[in-house]
Short mmCIF file of C-alpha atoms in Angstrom, two decimals:
data_model
loop_
_atom_site.label_atom_id
_atom_site.label_comp_id
_atom_site.label_asym_id
_atom_site.label_seq_id
_atom_site.Cartn_x
_atom_site.Cartn_y
_atom_site.Cartn_z
CA MET S 288 13.48 -10.69 2.31
CA PRO S 289 11.19 -8.49 4.44
CA GLN S 290 11.39 -9.17 8.14
CA ALA S 291 9.91 -7.93 11.38
CA VAL S 292 11.16 -8.13 14.96
CA ILE S 293 8.97 -9.30 17.85
CA SER S 294 10.06 -8.20 21.31
CA TYR S 295 8.72 -8.64 24.82
CA VAL S 296 7.68 -5.29 26.28
CA GLY S 297 6.75 -6.38 29.80
CA GLU S 298 3.60 -7.02 31.73
CA MET S 299 0.60 -4.83 32.28
CA PRO S 300 0.25 -3.68 35.90
CA TYR S 301 -2.50 -5.68 37.59
CA ARG S 302 -5.01 -3.78 39.71
CA PRO S 303 -7.46 -5.99 41.66
CA GLY S 304 -10.96 -4.62 41.87
CA GLY S 305 -10.87 -3.00 38.45
CA ILE S 306 -13.49 -3.37 35.76
CA GLU S 307 -12.69 -7.08 35.53
CA ASP S 308 -10.49 -9.45 37.49
CA LEU S 309 -7.79 -11.21 35.53
CA HIS S 310 -4.98 -13.66 35.95
CA PRO S 311 -2.33 -11.50 37.71
CA PHE S 312 0.07 -11.58 34.75
CA VAL S 313 -0.73 -9.83 31.47
CA PRO S 314 2.25 -10.02 29.07
CA CYS S 315 2.74 -7.39 26.38
CA LEU S 316 4.54 -8.02 23.07
CA GLN S 317 5.14 -5.85 20.06
CA ALA S 318 6.25 -6.27 16.45
CA GLU S 319 8.34 -3.69 14.62
CA MET S 320 9.58 -3.36 11.06
CA GLY S 321 12.56 -1.04 11.01
CA ASP S 322 11.52 2.01 13.02
CA GLU S 323 7.82 1.37 12.40
CA LEU S 324 5.62 -0.18 15.08
CA LEU S 325 3.44 -2.74 13.36
CA PHE S 326 1.44 -4.01 16.30
CA LYS S 327 1.40 -4.15 20.09
CA VAL S 328 -0.71 -6.64 22.01
CA TRP S 329 -1.57 -7.59 25.59
CA VAL S 330 -2.64 -11.16 26.43
CA GLN S 331 -5.23 -11.49 29.19
CA LEU S 332 -6.71 -14.55 30.89
CA SER S 333 -9.99 -14.10 32.73
CA PHE S 334 -10.15 -14.74 36.47
CA GLU S 335 -12.40 -17.75 35.92
CA GLY S 336 -10.03 -19.13 33.31
CA SER S 337 -7.10 -18.63 35.66
CA ILE S 338 -8.82 -20.53 38.50
CA ASN S 339 -9.78 -23.32 36.09
CA ALA S 340 -6.20 -23.64 34.80
CA ILE S 341 -4.74 -23.61 38.33
CA ARG S 342 -7.09 -26.38 39.44
CA GLN S 343 -6.14 -28.53 36.45
CA LEU S 344 -2.44 -28.07 37.14
CA GLU S 345 -2.87 -28.75 40.86
CA ARG S 346 -4.52 -32.06 39.98
CA ARG S 347 -1.33 -32.89 38.10
CA GLY S 348 0.67 -32.39 41.29
CA LEU S 349 1.83 -28.77 40.90
CA SER S 350 1.70 -26.30 43.76
CA THR S 351 -0.39 -23.14 43.33
CA ASP S 352 2.73 -21.03 42.85
CA ALA S 353 4.12 -23.44 40.26
CA ALA S 354 0.75 -23.52 38.49
CA ASN S 355 0.67 -19.73 38.29
CA GLN S 356 4.16 -19.75 36.80
CA VAL S 357 3.17 -22.32 34.16
CA ILE S 358 0.11 -20.26 33.21
CA SER S 359 2.23 -17.12 32.88
CA HIS S 360 4.69 -18.95 30.63
CA ALA S 361 1.76 -20.27 28.57
CA LEU S 362 0.35 -16.75 28.09
CA VAL S 363 3.71 -15.55 26.79
CA ARG S 364 3.95 -18.55 24.49
CA TYR S 365 0.42 -17.94 23.22
CA GLY S 366 1.25 -14.30 22.53
CA VAL S 367 4.45 -15.15 20.65
CA ASP S 368 2.75 -17.83 18.53
CA ARG S 369 -0.24 -15.70 17.58
CA LEU S 370 1.78 -12.53 16.98
CA GLU S 371 4.24 -14.46 14.83
CA GLN S 372 1.34 -15.76 12.72
CA PHE S 373 -0.08 -12.26 12.40
CA VAL S 374 3.28 -10.78 11.37
CA THR S 375 3.83 -13.55 8.82
CA GLU S 376 0.43 -12.79 7.26
CA TYR S 377 1.21 -9.06 7.32
CA LEU S 378 4.55 -9.51 5.56
CA SER S 379 3.00 -11.84 3.00
CA ALA S 380 -0.02 -9.69 2.23
CA GLY S 381 1.38 -6.25 3.04
CA SER S 382 -1.69 -5.37 5.08
CA GLY S 383 -2.62 -5.44 8.73
CA PRO S 384 -5.28 -4.25 11.18
CA ALA S 385 -6.49 -0.68 11.25
CA GLY S 386 -5.21 -0.16 14.78
CA SER S 387 -1.68 -0.53 16.10
CA SER S 388 -2.61 -2.32 19.33
CA ASP S 389 -5.08 -4.82 20.72
CA VAL S 390 -5.91 -6.97 23.74
CA TRP S 391 -6.28 -10.71 23.22
CA ARG S 392 -8.74 -11.91 25.86
CA LEU S 393 -8.72 -15.60 26.79
CA THR S 394 -11.42 -17.32 28.82
CA THR S 395 -12.10 -20.72 30.38
CA ASP S 396 -12.85 -22.07 26.89
CA ASP S 397 -9.24 -21.33 25.89
CA VAL S 398 -7.60 -23.07 28.85
CA PRO S 399 -7.11 -26.50 27.19
CA GLN S 400 -5.37 -24.87 24.22
CA LEU S 401 -3.34 -22.65 26.53
CA LEU S 402 -2.04 -25.49 28.72
CA ALA S 403 -1.32 -27.68 25.68
CA LEU S 404 1.26 -25.09 24.60
CA VAL S 405 3.52 -25.87 27.54
CA GLU S 406 2.94 -29.61 27.92
CA HIS S 407 5.76 -30.63 25.59
CA LYS S 408 8.93 -28.80 24.67
CA ALA S 409 10.04 -28.75 21.05
CA CYS S 410 13.73 -28.23 20.32
CA ASP S 411 15.50 -27.83 16.99
CA TYR S 412 18.39 -29.86 18.40
CA GLN S 413 16.25 -32.92 19.07
CA MET S 414 16.56 -35.74 16.57
CA ARG S 415 14.61 -38.98 16.62
CA MET S 416 16.04 -42.17 15.15
CA GLN S 417 13.51 -44.96 15.19
CA ARG S 418 12.53 -45.32 18.88
CA ASP S 419 15.37 -43.23 20.31
CA LEU S 420 15.72 -39.49 20.89
CA PHE S 421 19.07 -37.69 20.63
CA CYS S 422 20.41 -34.25 21.51
CA THR S 423 22.54 -32.88 18.66
CA ALA S 424 23.86 -29.93 20.68
CA ALA S 425 26.16 -32.23 22.68
CA ILE S 426 29.75 -31.18 23.36
CA ALA S 427 32.55 -33.34 21.98
CA LYS S 428 33.45 -34.64 25.47
CA ASP S 429 29.88 -35.44 26.54
CA ALA S 430 30.27 -38.57 28.71
CA SER S 431 27.08 -39.99 27.23
CA GLY S 432 27.96 -39.16 23.62
CA VAL S 433 27.38 -41.79 20.94
CA GLY S 434 29.29 -40.19 18.07
CA LYS S 435 27.93 -38.01 15.26
CA VAL S 436 24.53 -37.80 13.62
CA ASN S 437 24.40 -35.87 10.35
CA GLY S 438 27.78 -34.37 11.18
CA ARG S 439 26.78 -33.18 14.69
CA ASN S 440 27.81 -34.55 18.06
CA ALA S 441 24.92 -36.54 19.47
CA ALA S 442 23.99 -37.88 22.88
CA PRO S 443 20.93 -39.74 24.15
CA THR S 444 18.11 -37.76 25.69
CA SER S 445 14.42 -38.10 26.52
CA ARG S 446 11.46 -35.75 26.64
CA PRO S 447 11.71 -35.28 30.45
CA LEU S 448 15.46 -34.58 30.17
CA CYS S 449 14.82 -32.12 27.36
CA GLN S 450 11.99 -30.49 29.29
CA SER S 451 14.27 -29.78 32.25
CA CYS S 452 17.16 -28.52 30.06
CA ALA S 453 17.77 -24.75 30.39
CA LEU S 454 17.88 -24.26 26.62
CA PRO S 455 14.54 -22.60 25.72
CA GLY S 456 12.17 -24.40 23.38
CA THR S 457 11.97 -23.65 19.68
CA GLN S 458 8.73 -21.72 20.04
CA ILE S 459 10.10 -19.04 22.39
CA ILE S 460 13.89 -19.12 21.97
CA CYS S 461 15.63 -15.89 20.96
CA SER S 462 16.40 -15.76 17.24
CA HIS S 463 19.93 -14.58 18.00
CA LEU S 464 20.96 -17.56 20.16
CA MET S 465 23.19 -20.00 18.31
CA HIS S 466 25.70 -22.82 18.82
CA PRO S 467 24.51 -24.04 22.23
CA ARG S 468 26.72 -26.72 23.79
CA VAL S 469 25.05 -29.22 26.08
CA THR S 470 26.43 -32.07 28.15
CA ALA S 471 25.06 -34.84 30.34
CA LEU S 472 25.37 -34.80 34.11
CA ILE S 473 25.91 -38.39 35.24
CA SER S 474 24.58 -39.61 38.58
CA GLY S 475 25.18 -42.90 40.34
CA ALA S 476 24.98 -46.11 38.31
CA SER S 477 26.07 -44.10 35.27
CA ARG S 478 22.56 -42.72 34.76
CA ILE S 479 21.95 -39.37 33.03
CA SER S 480 20.37 -37.15 35.68
CA GLU S 481 20.03 -34.09 33.47
CA ARG S 482 21.37 -32.33 30.40
CA HIS S 483 23.22 -29.13 31.21
CA VAL S 484 23.90 -26.16 28.90
CA VAL S 485 27.61 -25.36 29.04
CA ASP S 486 27.52 -22.23 26.89
CA ALA S 487 26.11 -20.66 23.73
CA LEU S 488 26.79 -17.76 21.38
CA CYS S 489 24.71 -14.65 20.73
CA ASP S 490 24.58 -13.24 17.22
CA ARG S 491 24.24 -9.75 18.72
CA GLY S 492 27.11 -10.26 21.16
CA MET S 493 24.94 -9.78 24.26
CA ASN S 494 26.45 -10.94 27.56
CA GLU S 495 23.04 -12.15 28.71
CA VAL S 496 23.63 -15.33 26.73
CA ARG S 497 25.69 -16.54 29.68
CA ASN S 498 22.34 -17.25 31.32
CA VAL S 499 20.76 -19.29 28.55
CA ASP S 500 17.54 -19.88 30.47
CA GLY S 501 16.70 -16.20 30.00
CA CYS S 502 17.09 -16.29 26.20
CA ARG S 503 13.32 -16.64 25.80
CA ALA S 504 10.26 -14.45 25.60
CA GLY S 505 9.74 -12.90 29.01
CA GLY S 506 13.38 -13.52 29.97
CA HIS S 507 16.23 -11.17 29.06
CA GLY S 508 15.19 -7.72 27.89
CA CYS S 509 17.25 -8.14 24.71
CA TRP S 510 15.15 -11.13 23.55
CA GLN S 511 13.93 -10.88 19.96
CA ARG S 512 12.04 -13.07 17.54
CA ILE S 513 12.81 -12.48 13.86
CA VAL S 514 9.98 -13.18 11.43
CA ALA S 515 10.87 -13.25 7.74
CA VAL S 516 8.99 -14.42 4.67
CA GLU S 517 9.80 -14.72 1.01
CA PRO S 518 8.34 -11.68 -0.74
CA PRO S 519 5.46 -12.38 -3.13
CA ASP S 520 6.32 -12.19 -6.79
CA ALA S 521 5.35 -8.93 -8.38
CA PRO S 522 2.32 -9.38 -10.62
CA PRO S 523 3.14 -9.02 -14.32
CA VAL S 524 2.63 -5.50 -15.66
CA SER S 525 2.05 -4.70 -19.30
CA PRO S 526 4.33 -1.99 -20.76
CA LEU S 527 1.49 0.56 -20.87
CA GLU S 528 -0.13 -0.27 -17.52
CA LEU S 529 1.92 2.16 -15.39
CA ALA S 530 1.16 5.16 -17.60
CA GLU S 531 -2.49 4.10 -17.67
CA ALA S 532 -2.54 3.91 -13.85
CA PHE S 533 -1.43 7.55 -13.67
CA ASP S 534 -4.07 8.53 -16.25
CA VAL S 535 -6.93 6.80 -14.43
CA LEU S 536 -5.89 8.24 -11.06
CA ASP S 537 -5.81 11.69 -12.66
CA ALA S 538 -9.33 11.16 -14.02
CA VAL S 539 -10.71 10.10 -10.65
CA TRP S 540 -8.92 13.03 -9.00
CA ARG S 541 -10.67 15.49 -11.32
CA LEU S 542 -13.96 13.77 -10.60
CA ALA S 543 -13.38 14.16 -6.86
CA PHE S 544 -12.22 17.77 -6.84
CA ASP S 545 -12.18 19.89 -10.00
CA LYS S 546 -12.30 18.84 -13.66
CA LYS S 547 -10.19 21.86 -14.56
CA LYS S 548 -7.37 21.03 -12.10
CA PRO S 549 -5.52 17.85 -13.07
CA LEU S 550 -3.42 15.91 -10.58
CA LEU S 551 -0.47 15.67 -12.95
CA SER S 552 1.28 18.74 -14.33
CA LEU S 553 2.81 17.58 -17.63
CA SER S 554 4.65 19.71 -20.15
CA THR S 555 5.62 16.79 -22.36
CA VAL S 556 4.44 13.27 -23.18
CA ALA S 557 8.00 11.93 -23.20
CA THR S 558 8.12 10.98 -19.52
CA PRO S 559 4.93 8.84 -19.47
CA ALA S 560 6.01 7.18 -22.73
CA ALA S 561 9.38 6.25 -21.18
CA LEU S 562 7.61 4.18 -18.52
CA SER S 563 6.71 1.58 -21.16
CA LEU S 564 10.33 0.96 -22.18
CA ARG S 565 12.21 -2.15 -21.11
CA CYS S 566 15.42 -2.24 -19.12
CA THR S 567 18.46 -4.53 -19.25
CA THR S 568 21.36 -2.59 -17.67
CA ARG S 569 21.97 -0.57 -14.54
CA ALA S 570 22.24 2.62 -16.60
CA GLU S 571 18.86 1.93 -18.19
CA PHE S 572 17.37 1.15 -14.77
CA GLU S 573 18.65 4.49 -13.47
CA THR S 574 17.01 6.28 -16.41
CA ARG S 575 13.69 4.43 -16.02
CA ILE S 576 13.36 4.94 -12.27
CA SER S 577 14.38 8.58 -12.70
CA ASP S 578 11.58 9.05 -15.24
CA LEU S 579 9.11 7.48 -12.82
CA ALA S 580 10.30 9.61 -9.89
CA ASP S 581 10.04 12.73 -12.06
CA LEU S 582 6.44 11.87 -12.86
CA ILE S 583 5.69 11.40 -9.15
CA ASP S 584 7.23 14.81 -8.52
CA ARG S 585 4.81 16.31 -11.07
CA ILE S 586 1.84 15.48 -8.86
CA LYS S 587 0.23 18.83 -8.13
CA VAL S 588 -2.30 19.39 -5.36
CA ASP S 589 -3.89 22.82 -5.15
CA ASP S 590 -3.69 24.60 -1.79
CA LEU S 591 -7.48 24.72 -1.81
CA TYR S 592 -7.64 20.97 -1.11
CA LEU S 593 -5.11 20.81 1.72
CA LYS S 594 -6.05 20.73 5.38
CA PRO S 595 -6.91 24.28 6.52
CA ARG S 596 -4.06 25.84 8.51
CA SER S 597 -3.46 28.98 10.49
CA GLU S 598 -0.71 31.35 9.37
CA GLU S 599 1.51 29.93 12.10
CA GLU S 600 0.85 26.37 10.94
CA LEU S 601 1.49 27.33 7.33
CA GLU S 602 4.86 28.77 8.27
CA LYS S 603 5.72 25.66 10.25
CA ASP S 604 4.73 23.26 7.44
CA LYS S 605 5.85 25.28 4.40
CA ASP S 606 8.92 23.14 3.70
CA LYS S 607 7.01 19.90 4.24
CA LEU S 608 4.27 20.96 1.82
CA LYS S 609 6.74 21.59 -1.00
CA ALA S 610 6.93 17.83 -1.62
CA SER S 611 4.29 16.43 -3.98
CA LEU S 612 3.69 13.24 -1.97
CA ASN S 613 3.35 15.18 1.28
CA ARG S 614 0.71 17.35 -0.36
CA ILE S 615 -1.39 14.48 -1.70
CA GLU S 616 -1.06 12.70 1.66
CA ASP S 617 -2.22 15.82 3.49
CA CYS S 618 -5.15 16.26 1.09
CA LEU S 619 -6.36 12.67 1.31
CA HIS S 620 -6.00 12.55 5.09
CA TYR S 621 -8.17 15.64 5.31
CA HIS S 622 -10.92 14.58 2.90
CA LEU S 623 -11.05 10.79 3.24
CA ASP S 624 -12.49 8.79 6.10
CA ARG S 625 -10.01 7.85 8.82
CA ALA S 626 -10.56 4.16 8.06
CA GLN S 627 -9.02 4.77 4.61
CA HIS S 628 -5.84 6.39 5.93
CA ALA S 629 -3.89 3.15 6.46
CA ALA S 630 -4.29 2.10 2.80
CA VAL S 631 -3.40 5.61 1.62
CA ASP S 632 -0.30 5.65 3.83
CA ARG S 633 0.92 2.30 2.49
CA ALA S 634 0.49 3.44 -1.11
CA ILE S 635 2.28 6.74 -0.56
CA LYS S 636 5.04 4.97 1.34
CA THR S 637 5.65 2.81 -1.75
CA LEU S 638 5.83 5.86 -4.03
CA ARG S 639 8.11 7.61 -1.55
CA THR S 640 10.42 4.57 -1.46
CA ILE S 641 10.64 4.66 -5.27
CA ARG S 642 11.75 8.29 -5.11
CA GLN S 643 14.28 7.45 -2.41
CA ALA S 644 15.66 4.64 -4.58
CA ARG S 645 16.09 7.14 -7.43
CA ASN S 646 17.88 9.58 -5.12
CA ALA S 647 20.13 6.85 -3.73
CA GLU S 648 21.12 5.80 -7.26
CA GLN S 649 21.62 9.26 -8.77
CA HIS S 650 23.27 10.94 -5.78
CA GLY S 651 25.16 7.99 -4.32
CA ILE S 652 23.28 8.15 -1.02
CA THR S 653 24.37 5.31 1.26
CA GLU S 654 22.50 6.32 4.40
CA GLY S 655 20.02 3.65 5.43
CA GLY S 656 21.61 1.06 3.13
CA GLY S 657 21.44 3.05 -0.12
CA LEU S 658 19.84 1.73 -3.30
CA THR S 659 20.01 -1.93 -2.26
CA ALA S 660 18.06 -1.27 0.95
CA LYS S 661 15.40 0.75 -0.88
CA LEU S 662 14.96 -1.98 -3.47
CA ARG S 663 14.56 -4.53 -0.68
CA ASP S 664 11.86 -2.33 0.84
CA LEU S 665 10.09 -2.76 -2.50
CA GLY S 666 10.52 -6.54 -2.40
CA ILE S 667 13.43 -6.65 -4.88
CA TYR S 668 16.36 -8.87 -3.86
CA ASP S 669 18.13 -9.78 -7.10
CA ALA S 670 19.37 -6.40 -8.34
CA PRO S 671 22.15 -6.31 -9.15
CA PRO S 672 22.38 -8.15 -11.50
CA ASN S 673 18.74 -8.53 -12.60
CA TRP S 674 17.99 -4.90 -13.52
CA GLY S 675 15.24 -5.87 -15.96
CA GLY S 676 13.39 -7.78 -13.27
CA ALA S 677 13.95 -4.92 -10.83
CA TRP S 678 12.35 -2.41 -13.21
CA ASP S 679 9.37 -4.71 -13.79
CA ALA S 680 8.95 -5.07 -10.02
CA VAL S 681 9.20 -1.29 -9.47
CA ARG S 682 6.53 -0.73 -12.11
CA ALA S 683 4.32 -3.37 -10.49
CA ARG S 684 4.67 -1.78 -7.04
CA ALA S 685 3.92 1.65 -8.47
CA VAL S 686 0.80 0.34 -10.25
CA GLU S 687 -0.37 -1.25 -6.97
CA ALA S 688 0.14 2.04 -5.10
CA LEU S 689 -1.61 4.17 -7.74
CA THR S 690 -4.49 1.70 -7.96
CA THR S 691 -4.91 1.81 -4.17
CA LEU S 692 -5.06 5.62 -4.21
CA ARG S 693 -7.59 5.47 -7.04
CA HIS S 694 -9.82 2.99 -5.18
CA GLU S 695 -9.76 5.03 -1.96
CA LEU S 696 -10.47 8.23 -3.85
CA MET S 697 -13.31 6.59 -5.77
CA ALA S 698 -14.85 5.48 -2.47
CA TYR S 699 -14.77 9.14 -1.40
CA VAL S 700 -16.48 10.17 -4.64
CA ASN S 701 -19.21 7.54 -4.24
CA ALA S 702 -19.86 8.65 -0.68
CA GLN S 703 -20.54 12.24 -1.69
#
C-alpha cells in the first residue's frame, strides 16, 4: 500500500523583534514519499497565545520553564497529528496543496486544543479491564506482574504511572520502535513508584533506541512516522474507454494548437484496438502494457509548441526532449497556468510509471524494485497472480491521467 514518511526537521530560529513575536519554539516537520517531498510545515504559536498557555500551566503548579517545555511538546504533537491527517488524505485522494510548504499559525483561540493534546498520554500497550488499567509491555520477571492478558505479560499501572513512563505516547512514538520491555520499580511498602523501560528494539537497527525517551517527534534525529493507507479501488473501465481517452485528448490538443497536427502519430489501428482486449496471464499482461506504452511513445509534440530555448539550451536538453512525455510536459508547463502544473505533473508521472513498468517487465530491470515496485506505485498490490485485475487497474490509471491532461488543456482553450 502507498505510504509516506513524516520526519522532524528541527526548529525555526527565533529572532525577537521581527515582524511578529512568537513562542520561542517553532517546530518544523516534513512528509516525503520515496524521494519526493510532499509537504513541509512550520508550527507557530503567537506571543499572546504563548503567554496565555504559560499562565494556564502555572496555575496548575508548573514552573515557567516547565510550562514552556510542555507548550513546545504540544506544538510538536499538533504538527504530527495535523500532518498525519493531511498525508492520509493525500494518499487516499492522490492530491495535495499547490505549494510544498506552509506555516500553521496558532493563536490564543487554539490554546485549549493545544494543551488538551498533552494532558493525557495514550499508549498502545495500555489495556483496561473493567476498572483496572494494565501495562502489557511488562517483562516476565516484573515484580508487580499479574500473569498474561491476551497472551502478553501484564502488570498493573495507572494514568500517572503511564504518564511518567519514558516510553513515548502512541501519538508521537517512532514507527520503528517495537517490543518495549517495561518493569515496575517498587518503593517501600511494596508500592509501585514508577514503571521503567528496560529496553526496546528498533526496526531500523538504530542505536538511539537505547534511549527510548528520545524515540519521539523532536527527539532522536532518526525519528520517523510511517503513514500508510489502503489504495482506493480503481474505477471500472469499459474495454473501449482507454482508446477513447486517447482520441478525446487528441481532439482537444488539436483544438488548442493546430487541427493539422495531431498529438498521436499512428501508422496502424492495431495498437489502440489492443487496449480493449482482456488479460488473464502474465504473458498477456506484458503484451497489453507494452501496447499501451508504445501508444504513449507515439505522442508527438511539435518543436513549435515547446518552451523557447537558446542554442545552448537546446544542446543541453536535446536528449531529454527525445522522450514523448518530456515533450508534452515541457509544452504544457510553458503554455498552461502555473496553478495547473501540479495536476499535469501527477498525470504525466502516472503515464511515466506505466512505461517504466513495461520496461521493467520486458528488460528484466530490477533497479528500484522492478515491476512489482512500479505496479505498487500505480496502486496494484495483487499481481502476481491477479494479472487481469492488474491490467484493468493500469487502464483505469491511464484513463485518469489522460482525462486530467484533457481537462487542464481544455481550461487553457477556454481561457484563450
